[in-house]
Amino acid sequence: MEGTVVLSVLVVSLLLLFTSAQPLTYDLDDRKGLGRVFDGIGGLSGGGATSRLLVNYAEPYRSQILDYLFKPNFGASLHILKVEIGGDAQTTDGTEPSHMHYENDENYFRGYEWWLMKEAKKRNPNITLIGLPWAFPGWVGNGKNWPYDFPDITASYVVNWILGAKQYHDLDIQYVGIWNERNFDSKYIKLLRYTLDKNGLENIRIIASDNLWQPVARSLLLDPELSRAVDVIGAHYPGTTTIPEALQTQKTLWSSEDYSTFNNAIGGGCWARILNQNYVNGNMTATIAWNLVASYYNELPFGRDGLMTANEPWSGYYAVESPIWITAHTTQFTQPGWTYLQTVGHLDQGGSYVALTDGEGNLTVVIETMTHNHSVCIRPPLLPYKVTPQKATFQLQGSFANIKKLQVWRSQFNFETKRPSFFEKLAPVKLLNGSFTLDLDEDEVYTLTTLTTGQKGSYSDPPASATFPKSYKDDFSVRNPPFTEAPNFADQTGVFEYHINLTDPGPHIFTLRQVVTQRPVTWVADADQTISVLGDHKWQNITVTCDVYMEKSNTGGAYVAARVNKGGGFVRGAEGVFFWVFTDGTYRVTNDLAGERVLAEGQAGTHEYRWYTLSLTVEGQYASGKLNGYLLWKNAVVLTPKNGWAAIGTRSFELAQFDNFAVVAQ
Ligand SMILES: *[C@@H]1O[C@H](CO)[C@@H](O)[C@H](O)[C@H]1NC(C)=O
Ligand SMILES: *[C@@H]1O[C@H](CO)[C@@H](O)[C@H](O)[C@H]1NC(C)=O
Ligand SMILES: *[C@@H]1O[C@H](CO)[C@@H](O)[C@H](O)[C@H]1NC(C)=O
Ligand SMILES: *[C@@H]1O[C@H](CO)[C@@H](O)[C@H](O)[C@H]1NC(C)=O
Ligand SMILES: *[C@@H]1O[C@H](CO)[C@@H](O)[C@H](O)[C@H]1NC(C)=O
Ligand SMILES: *[C@@H]1O[C@H](CO)[C@@H](O)[C@H](O)[C@H]1NC(C)=O
Ligand SMILES: *[C@@H]1O[C@H](CO)[C@@H](O)[C@H](O)[C@H]1NC(C)=O
């Protein structure tokens, strides 16, 4: 008797021991059908000017950066490239030029997004291309800060961009959006659909509305005609979740802008978590990172919030950050058109898994165990949750039951030791009766896949990081094809383009010209003046020289500036030392771009349609200025800011030209 009791106690405790050690099993099964079709992982260039400095990298570095972003089986191997349809206005880190500055103007060679799309397509002919406006030239709104009063004008403006992409660059845009993170207008969306169709662009799909899930989801449910016009609901920063109404629409759901997080290891953790969980929690089948590559001056808003960093064209230095390799875990082993399995979800001890199939027997599983503190994105707030080390068994069923072997790729963030290992190829796992077990630690990402492709691409290290050259000049005569902008100038209000005046007999045939003449339909607050910044934000003591040519009578004006401290959405509040000349014959020195804090002023004898050489020197607390080589003013006291970029610009949205720009910094 006693013996039996002892034995049964032993059996029970053994059983208990066994069950507690027994890892949880997750089925990967297609027998009950599949989930949604996967549309891809992408990057967003623009919104705004986020690729500005990339174009000025020398080869081979520029191509290497593009390879890390787009080349299949190499790096991020992105499936989607989304670009801004430039609207001549400030859209976060600068302005991007419009294909129609004026109503009767059309030019499909401005800016760098055409070039970027072609470079992406060169590497991945299947890349999905998307265009979205953030802002519009002023004429589109007929002078009002609103693009929907004349919806037919706005629709043809956007459709022109799509037609131009095909006609001039052989680029097939596949999706187009409405107005980034701003109101949509149902009438406009229907008219956009109609205008696309009328132009033979029935295949182009409309994303609405690049904002929150609401109100667009409700509008689609209430308005069948609108619902027919829209193919995808694109939400921004959805925090991996969606809402019942969005699911009810039965539309494809995307996180059409996400990430926006500093690209250190936590940024990589954010990206790993949302790439899986946007589907697991929110049924989203594409996720697009703002931004593709941090190629803008670091001191502009959201410095380094790109999948990698490439903002030193003068040195050639760039950094392939963890988000690139986190992207590779998904992108290198799936393609748009694959389908998620229904069996996706959360792991028992925290983390998530997704599985996708090509429908031809291939299977890719991506698992992440990012802890809360190591995967916080910039927005929205992330509620606390726990992840602990765990064993997890995956049981393949249905079409996958006979898979014998899976390739294994692993990233370990190793926050404790700060020695991460990203996208490492491990020995394949052999499956026993269709099952495999993993020992998952915290902060890991695994890909298990039947695909035997995949590569951690690499190039030898780029040149060392270096500060912007202390001595820099540009006479704008050596062109920078195929770009319309001069290297390193980052327009913050207005658009500064190369200009050729063949009738000029003298030294100003090749110039840089500010060309925006009307306040755009803005996205954030453009300044009332135009401004393009350049250089090192740490510059203190500096001489900035530039020839200026004002083209607006009476109230025209142009300036050179130093120690400019702000750009992006903060450009209206930019401070610095601004040396202005005006067509009414006066000059002024101000401590701010708005021109309100006057440090000095007087007569200069300046007028329109003549060239003047302005030279501004700031040293310690003092500034002085020369006009055509003669000292015009001196000893202006500058207490703040202590440092900032050099800049050029105009008093208003007006034409003006610049030539022989030079800075000498100490
Ligand atoms: C593009 O897609 C087609 C069809 O899915 C595929 O056969 C081809 O291999 C893809 N090309 C590249 C470069 O990925
Ligand atoms: C959304 O995803 C959840 C979790 O994968 C799934 O159970 C649900 O059926 C999906 N709903 C729709 C409408 O796709
Ligand atoms: C998996 O994909 C490879 C490469 O695309 C293909 O050759 C193969 O037929 C697919 N199916 C299986 C079961 O591996
Ligand atoms: C997460 O970060 C918070 C705030 O810094 C800290 O209080 C908490 O202890 C951290 N949790 C873990 C698990 O590290
Ligand atoms: C595999 O499955 C077969 C049939 O279900 C079973 O007889 C066998 O014991 C299993 N082997 C293992 C190692 O689980
Ligand atoms: C071109 O140069 C001529 C001759 O100097 C000048 O009269 C004219 O204003 C210039 N036009 C522009 C647009 O710069
Ligand atoms: C700028 O000049 C001031 C006054 O000459 C000096 O005190 C300061 O150290 C200089 N700053 C730099 C960065 O050289």
mmCIF file of C-alpha atoms and ligand atoms in Angstrom, residues 35-36 242 244 246-248 250-251 253 279-284 341-345, ligand 2:
data_model
loop_
_atom_site.group_PDB
_atom_site.id
_atom_site.type_symbol
_atom_site.label_atom_id
_atom_site.label_comp_id
_atom_site.label_asym_id
_atom_site.label_seq_id
_atom_site.Cartn_x
_atom_site.Cartn_y
_atom_site.Cartn_z
ATOM 1 C CA GLY A 35 -4.305 34.768 -43.622
ATOM 2 C CA ARG A 36 -3.759 37.972 -45.548
ATOM 3 C CA THR A 242 -6.127 48.515 -35.773
ATOM 4 C CA PRO A 244 -12.917 47.071 -35.751
ATOM 5 C CA ALA A 246 -11.001 49.194 -40.364
ATOM 6 C CA LEU A 247 -11.345 45.391 -40.353
ATOM 7 C CA GLN A 248 -15.012 45.708 -41.340
ATOM 8 C CA GLN A 250 -12.324 44.417 -45.658
ATOM 9 C CA LYS A 251 -9.667 46.673 -47.145
ATOM 10 C CA LEU A 253 -4.528 47.559 -44.048
ATOM 11 C CA TYR A 279 0.386 41.871 -38.581
ATOM 12 C CA VAL A 280 -0.148 39.838 -35.420
ATOM 13 C CA ASN A 281 -2.065 42.560 -33.569
ATOM 14 C CA GLY A 282 -3.244 44.807 -36.360
ATOM 15 C CA ASN A 283 -3.680 42.692 -39.541
ATOM 16 C CA MET A 284 -1.389 45.100 -41.414
ATOM 17 C CA LEU A 341 -0.510 31.826 -42.216
ATOM 18 C CA GLN A 342 -3.455 32.133 -39.849
ATOM 19 C CA THR A 343 -1.272 30.576 -37.217
ATOM 20 C CA VAL A 344 0.621 33.669 -36.103
ATOM 21 C CA GLY A 345 0.626 35.142 -32.627
HETATM 22 C C1 LIG B 2 -7.083 39.878 -37.830
HETATM 23 O O1 LIG B 2 -6.028 39.167 -37.216
HETATM 24 C C2 LIG B 2 -6.447 38.288 -36.192
HETATM 25 C C3 LIG B 2 -5.173 37.719 -35.576
HETATM 26 O O2 LIG B 2 -4.362 37.128 -36.564
HETATM 27 C C4 LIG B 2 -7.333 37.212 -36.790
HETATM 28 O O3 LIG B 2 -7.782 36.351 -35.776
HETATM 29 C C5 LIG B 2 -8.506 37.872 -37.439
HETATM 30 O O4 LIG B 2 -9.278 36.913 -38.104
HETATM 31 C C6 LIG B 2 -8.064 38.913 -38.451
HETATM 32 N N1 LIG B 2 -9.208 39.621 -38.929
HETATM 33 C C7 LIG B 2 -9.377 39.953 -40.207
HETATM 34 C C8 LIG B 2 -10.674 40.595 -40.536
HETATM 35 O O5 LIG B 2 -8.518 39.766 -41.047
#
